[in-house]
Amino acid sequence: MRNNSPDTLTEQEALSRLTALCASSEHCQQEMVEKMKRWGLAESVQSQLMSYLTEHRYVDDERYARAFVSDKLTYNKWGPRKIEQGLWAKGIDESIRRRVLSEVEDSRYADVLRPLLESKRRSTKASSRYELHGKLMRFALGRGFTADQVRECIGDSSADDFPPYD
């Protein structure tokens, strides 16, 4: 019986696994390279496989970045700074990061941030509006939103959004 441990993968087996993985979800080049390194593939083989994956569009960093931005904004409720940091950690080129992030409308960030701030306000104890705004600002900055975005959303809030202090 043949041993299928990752360190005995042939080039064709690695390609088959990588294409199946990329066909099921978006992945960036850095993720694929890390996976091949874990499998113990030689750098020349890694290079050949990456060329094949990018040429046949199994891996496309710009497409990956668009999906990443959409997912992190929609599901994780991250702001642009945290999203950019996540893309940087994934090894996405700066030009791609900037291009993809610039495609997101500012209003989309505000649509995500407003409900976050409203929810946080309901669970935040503060003795003054100044203290409350400071706590909300730190919370939103930690989520990756810019100070201007937070100020705008706090300033847009009606009295109903921020009920009397406890």
Coordinates of C-alpha atoms in Angstrom, one line a residue:
M1 CA 0.0 0.0 0.0
R2 CA 1.3 3.4 -1.0
N3 CA 2.1 6.0 1.7
N4 CA 0.1 9.3 0.9
S5 CA 1.9 11.5 3.5
P6 CA 2.3 15.1 2.3
D7 CA 6.1 14.8 2.1
T8 CA 5.9 12.1 -0.6
L9 CA 3.6 14.0 -3.0
T10 CA 4.5 14.0 -6.7
E11 CA 4.3 17.1 -8.8
Q12 CA 1.1 15.9 -10.4
E13 CA -0.5 14.9 -7.1
A14 CA 0.4 18.4 -5.7
L15 CA -1.1 20.1 -8.8
S16 CA -4.3 18.0 -8.5
R17 CA -4.7 18.9 -4.8
L18 CA -4.0 22.6 -5.4
T19 CA -6.4 22.9 -8.4
A20 CA -9.1 21.2 -6.4
L21 CA -8.5 23.5 -3.5
C22 CA -8.6 26.6 -5.7
A23 CA -11.7 25.4 -7.5
S24 CA -13.6 25.2 -4.2
S25 CA -12.6 28.6 -2.8
E26 CA -10.5 31.7 -3.4
H27 CA -6.8 31.5 -2.4
C28 CA -3.9 33.8 -2.9
Q29 CA -0.4 33.0 -4.1
Q30 CA 1.1 33.2 -0.7
E31 CA -1.3 30.6 0.7
M32 CA -0.4 28.2 -2.2
V33 CA 3.3 28.7 -1.7
E34 CA 3.1 28.0 2.0
K35 CA 1.1 24.9 1.4
M36 CA 3.7 23.6 -1.1
K37 CA 6.5 24.4 1.4
R38 CA 4.7 22.3 4.0
W39 CA 4.4 19.5 1.5
G40 CA 8.2 19.7 1.1
L41 CA 8.1 20.4 -2.6
A42 CA 11.3 21.8 -4.2
E43 CA 11.3 25.5 -5.0
S44 CA 11.6 24.8 -8.7
V45 CA 8.5 22.6 -8.5
Q46 CA 6.7 25.3 -6.5
S47 CA 7.5 27.9 -9.2
Q48 CA 6.3 25.7 -12.0
L49 CA 3.0 24.9 -10.1
M50 CA 2.4 28.6 -9.3
S51 CA 3.0 29.5 -12.9
Y52 CA 0.4 26.9 -14.0
L53 CA -2.1 28.0 -11.3
T54 CA -1.8 31.7 -12.2
E55 CA -1.8 31.1 -16.0
H56 CA -4.9 29.1 -15.8
R57 CA -6.5 31.5 -13.3
Y58 CA -6.9 29.1 -10.4
V59 CA -5.0 31.7 -8.4
D60 CA -5.6 35.4 -9.0
D61 CA -4.5 37.8 -6.2
E62 CA -6.8 40.6 -7.4
R63 CA -9.8 38.3 -7.5
Y64 CA -8.8 37.0 -4.1
A65 CA -8.5 40.5 -2.7
R66 CA -12.0 41.5 -3.9
A67 CA -13.5 38.4 -2.2
F68 CA -11.4 39.1 0.9
V69 CA -12.6 42.7 1.1
S70 CA -16.2 41.8 0.6
D71 CA -16.2 39.0 3.1
K72 CA -14.3 41.0 5.8
L73 CA -16.6 44.0 5.4
T74 CA -19.8 42.0 5.3
Y75 CA -19.2 39.2 7.8
N76 CA -16.5 40.4 10.1
K77 CA -17.5 44.1 10.0
W78 CA -13.9 45.3 9.5
G79 CA -13.0 48.8 8.4
P80 CA -10.6 49.7 5.6
R81 CA -7.5 49.8 7.7
K82 CA -7.9 46.4 9.2
I83 CA -8.8 44.9 5.8
E84 CA -5.7 46.4 4.2
Q85 CA -3.6 45.0 7.0
G86 CA -5.2 41.6 6.4
L87 CA -4.4 41.8 2.7
W88 CA -0.8 42.8 3.5
A89 CA -0.5 39.8 5.8
K90 CA -1.6 37.6 2.9
G91 CA 1.1 39.0 0.7
I92 CA -1.1 40.9 -1.7
D93 CA 0.8 43.6 -3.7
E94 CA 0.2 47.2 -2.6
S95 CA -1.1 48.3 -6.0
I96 CA -3.8 45.6 -5.8
R97 CA -4.7 46.4 -2.2
R98 CA -5.1 50.1 -3.0
R99 CA -7.1 49.5 -6.2
V100 CA -9.5 47.0 -4.6
L101 CA -10.0 49.1 -1.5
S102 CA -10.7 52.2 -3.6
E103 CA -13.5 50.4 -5.3
V104 CA -15.5 50.2 -2.0
E105 CA -17.9 53.1 -1.6
D106 CA -17.4 55.2 1.6
S107 CA -21.2 54.8 2.2
R108 CA -20.7 51.0 2.5
Y109 CA -18.3 51.4 5.4
A110 CA -20.7 53.8 7.0
D111 CA -23.6 51.3 6.5
V112 CA -21.5 48.7 8.4
L113 CA -20.2 51.1 11.1
R114 CA -23.5 52.7 12.2
P115 CA -25.1 49.5 13.4
L116 CA -21.9 48.5 15.1
L117 CA -21.7 51.8 17.0
E118 CA -25.4 51.6 17.9
S119 CA -25.0 48.2 19.3
K120 CA -21.8 49.1 21.2
R121 CA -23.5 52.1 22.6
R122 CA -26.3 50.0 24.1
S123 CA -23.7 47.9 26.0
T124 CA -21.4 50.7 27.0
K125 CA -21.6 52.5 30.3
A126 CA -20.4 56.1 30.2
S127 CA -20.9 59.1 32.6
S128 CA -20.7 61.7 29.8
R129 CA -21.1 62.1 26.1
Y130 CA -17.3 62.7 25.9
E131 CA -16.5 59.4 27.6
L132 CA -19.0 57.6 25.5
H133 CA -17.5 59.0 22.3
G134 CA -14.0 58.1 23.4
K135 CA -15.1 54.5 24.1
L136 CA -16.9 54.3 20.7
M137 CA -14.0 55.8 18.9
R138 CA -11.5 53.3 20.4
F139 CA -13.9 50.4 19.6
A140 CA -14.3 51.5 15.9
L141 CA -10.6 52.2 15.5
G142 CA -9.9 48.7 16.7
R143 CA -12.2 47.4 14.0
G144 CA -10.1 49.2 11.4
F145 CA -12.3 52.2 10.7
T146 CA -10.7 55.6 10.3
A147 CA -11.2 58.4 12.8
D148 CA -13.0 60.5 10.2
Q149 CA -15.4 57.6 9.4
V150 CA -16.1 57.2 13.2
R151 CA -16.6 60.9 13.8
E152 CA -19.0 61.1 10.8
C153 CA -21.1 58.2 12.0
I154 CA -21.2 59.4 15.6
G155 CA -22.1 62.9 14.4
D156 CA -24.9 61.4 12.2
S157 CA -26.5 59.6 15.1
S158 CA -29.9 60.8 16.2
A159 CA -30.9 61.1 19.9
D160 CA -32.7 57.8 19.5
D161 CA -29.5 56.1 18.5
F162 CA -27.8 57.2 21.7
P163 CA -30.3 57.0 24.5
P164 CA -29.7 58.8 27.9
Y165 CA -26.7 57.7 29.9
D166 CA -27.0 55.1 32.6

